[in-house]
Structures are given as C-alpha cells and as structure tokens.
C-alpha positions in Angstrom: 51.7 81.6 19.9 48.8 79.4 18.5 45.2 79.9 19.9 45.0 76.7 20.9 48.0 77.7 23.3 46.8 80.5 24.7 43.4 79.3 25.2 45.2 76.3 26.8 47.5 78.4 29.6 44.1 81.4 29.6 42.2 77.5 30.8 44.6 76.4 33.0 45.8 79.9 34.7 41.9 80.2 35.3 41.1 77.0 36.9 44.0 76.9 39.1 43.0 80.6 40.6 39.1 79.2 40.5 39.8 75.8 42.9 41.8 77.8 44.7 39.0 80.9 45.4 36.5 77.6 45.3 38.7 76.1 48.5 38.6 79.3 49.9 34.5 79.5 50.3 34.4 75.8 51.5 37.0 76.9 54.2 35.8 79.7 55.0 31.9 77.8 55.2 33.2 75.5 57.3 34.5 78.3 59.9 31.1 80.0 60.2 29.1 76.5 60.3 31.8 76.0 63.2 31.9 79.2 64.8 27.9 78.7 65.3 27.7 75.1 66.6 29.8 77.4 69.0 27.8 80.0 69.1 25.0 77.6 70.0 26.8 75.4 72.9 27.5 79.5 74.5 23.8 79.9 74.8 23.4 76.6 75.9 25.9 77.4 79.0 23.7 80.6 79.5 20.3 78.6 80.2 22.1 76.6 81.9 23.7 78.5 84.5 19.2 80.3 83.9 18.6 76.4 85.1 21.2 76.1 88.2 19.4 79.6 89.2 16.1 77.9 89.4 17.5 74.8 91.0 19.0 76.8 93.8 15.5 78.7 94.3 13.8 75.3 94.4 16.4 74.2 97.3 16.2 77.3 99.8 12.3 76.6 98.7 12.8 72.5 99.9 15.7 71.6 100.7 15.2 68.1 99.1 17.8 66.0 97.5 16.1 65.7 94.3 17.3 69.8 94.0 20.8 68.5 94.8 20.8 66.1 92.1 19.6 68.0 89.2 22.1 71.0 90.8 24.3 68.2 90.0 23.2 66.8 86.8 22.7 70.8 85.0 26.2 71.3 86.6 28.3 67.8 84.8 26.0 68.8 81.5 27.9 72.8 82.0 31.4 71.5 82.4 31.0 69.6 79.0 29.6 72.2 76.8 32.2 73.9 78.7 34.9 71.8 77.3 33.4 71.4 73.9 34.2 75.4 73.4 36.9 75.4 71.1 37.8 79.1 72.1 40.4 80.6 69.0 41.1 84.3 70.1 43.0 85.3 73.7 39.8 87.4 74.6 37.5 84.3 73.5 39.9 81.6 75.4 40.3 84.5 78.8 36.7 84.4 78.6 35.7 80.3 79.0 38.0 80.5 81.6 36.4 83.1 83.7 33.3 81.0 83.0 35.3 77.7 84.3 36.6 79.3 87.4 33.3 81.1 88.2 31.0 78.2 87.4 33.7 76.3 90.3 32.9 79.3 92.5 28.7 78.7 92.1 29.4 74.7 92.9 31.1 76.2 96.3 28.9 78.6 97.2 26.4 76.4 96.7 27.6 73.6 98.5 28.1 75.6 101.1 24.5 77.2 101.1 22.9 73.6 101.3 25.3 73.1 104.9 24.6 75.8 105.9 20.3 75.2 105.6 21.3 71.9 106.7 22.6 72.6 109.6 20.4 75.5 110.0 17.2 75.3 113.0 13.9 74.4 110.7 11.7 77.5 112.7 14.6 80.5 112.8 13.4 82.2 109.6 16.9 81.9 107.4 15.5 85.0 105.4 16.5 87.6 107.8 19.7 85.8 108.5 22.1 88.2 108.0 25.1 85.1 107.4 22.7 83.0 104.9 21.9 86.4 102.9 25.8 86.5 102.5 26.2 83.2 101.7 23.3 84.2 98.9 24.0 87.2 97.8 27.5 85.8 97.0 25.9 82.8 95.1 23.9 85.1 93.2 26.8 87.3 92.2 28.7 84.3 91.1 25.6 83.6 88.5 25.5 86.6 87.4 29.6 86.7 87.0 28.8 83.7 84.6 25.9 84.6 83.0 28.4 88.2 82.1 31.5 86.4 80.9 29.1 84.2 78.7 27.0 86.6 77.2 30.2 88.3 75.8 31.8 85.1 74.6 28.6 84.7 73.4 28.7 88.4 71.0 32.2 87.4 70.3 31.6 84.5 69.0 28.8 86.0 66.9 31.6 89.2 65.6 33.7 86.3 64.6 30.5 84.5 62.6 29.8 87.5 60.9 33.3 88.5 60.1 33.9 85.1 58.7 30.3 85.6 56.4 31.3 89.1 54.7 35.5 87.7 54.0 33.1 84.5 52.5 30.9 86.6 50.5 34.2 88.5 49.4 35.4 85.3 48.2 32.0 84.5 46.4 31.9 87.8 44.8 36.1 87.1 43.3 34.8 83.2 42.4 32.5 85.4 40.0 34.2 87.6 39.9 37.3 85.3 37.7 34.4 83.5 35.9 33.6 86.3 34.4 37.5 87.8 33.8 38.0 84.2 32.2 35.1 84.6 29.8 36.2 87.7 28.7 40.1 86.3 28.4 38.8 83.8 26.2 36.1 85.6 24.3 39.0 88.6 23.5 41.7 85.2 22.5 39.4 84.0 20.4 37.6 86.8 18.3 40.6 88.8 18.0 42.4 86.1 15.8 
C-alpha cells in the first residue's frame, strides 16, 4: 500500500474518532451547564422558602394584607421555579414532586393561620393558645420538609454535575490521547518508509 493511501486512511480514521470525541465533549459541557442551571434553581427555591418563613413571621407580628401579597408573590415565584426544574433521575423526580406537595400543604397551613389570626380576639395572646401553636408548628414542620427535599435535590444535582464533569475530563484526555496517537501513526508511516 502506498504511503499516500496509508496517510489518507490514517487521517480519515483519526479524524472521525476526533470528531466523535469532540462532539461528546461538547455534549457533556452542555449537560454540565444545564445541571448547574438546575442546581441554581434549587438554590433559589431554598432561598424562597426562607423568604416565606420571614413573611409568615411578619404576618404573625403585623397581620397586614401586605404580607399576604408578599406570600402569594413568593409562592408564585417558587411554583415557577419548580416548574422549570427538569429532573433527570427517579430520585430527583420524587424530590421535586415531594417539594410541590409540601409547598401546597404549606400554603394551606398559612391560609389556616391567617384565618385563625383574623378570627382570634385581639385581647388574647395567641402565642399561648394550643390551637395556634399546633397550626404554627405544623407550618414550621412543613417548611423544614421543603428545605430538606430541596437540599437533597441540590445535593443530587451537585453530584450529577460532578460525575458529568469527570466524564468530560476523561473525554478531553481521550481527545488529546487520540491526537497523540494520530501524530505517532503519521510519524511511523512517513519515517518507516
């Protein structure tokens, strides 16, 4: 076989391999970026739940319509963030579904607290009322459940990003190795003759 033919075959084979590896690197880079975006959304949800807790405390203290509006606005933002999450594993799907359910229950409990506080006499301290304490405690527990689910989701996304990054590093090393093999093969073909 002529050197020219061997050279062309070598270039074509290695070029195909390099293109496949380069496309895989680009694909994993895209996956890492998407996972990082999902992780950022999960972090936004964690901060949003914390904001809901602050709003509920403000409502307890002041009982103004402004806090109810803030609650509804923050709740809407959280629902939008949850809808924009695209879980890729069964565990992530379960955590997103749990968070959605917990958020609905938290909203219902806040509505219950609002109703209770609006109907409670102003001259009675609701802090010592067991009925109020049960409602408030249930709301706090629901907030903790959401925070736990979102924290697990964030951790799962972080682990997934780390694994995908490791694959990407392996692909880049393979790309460099394949390029080195191409140069070595060309060297052997040319200088052997």
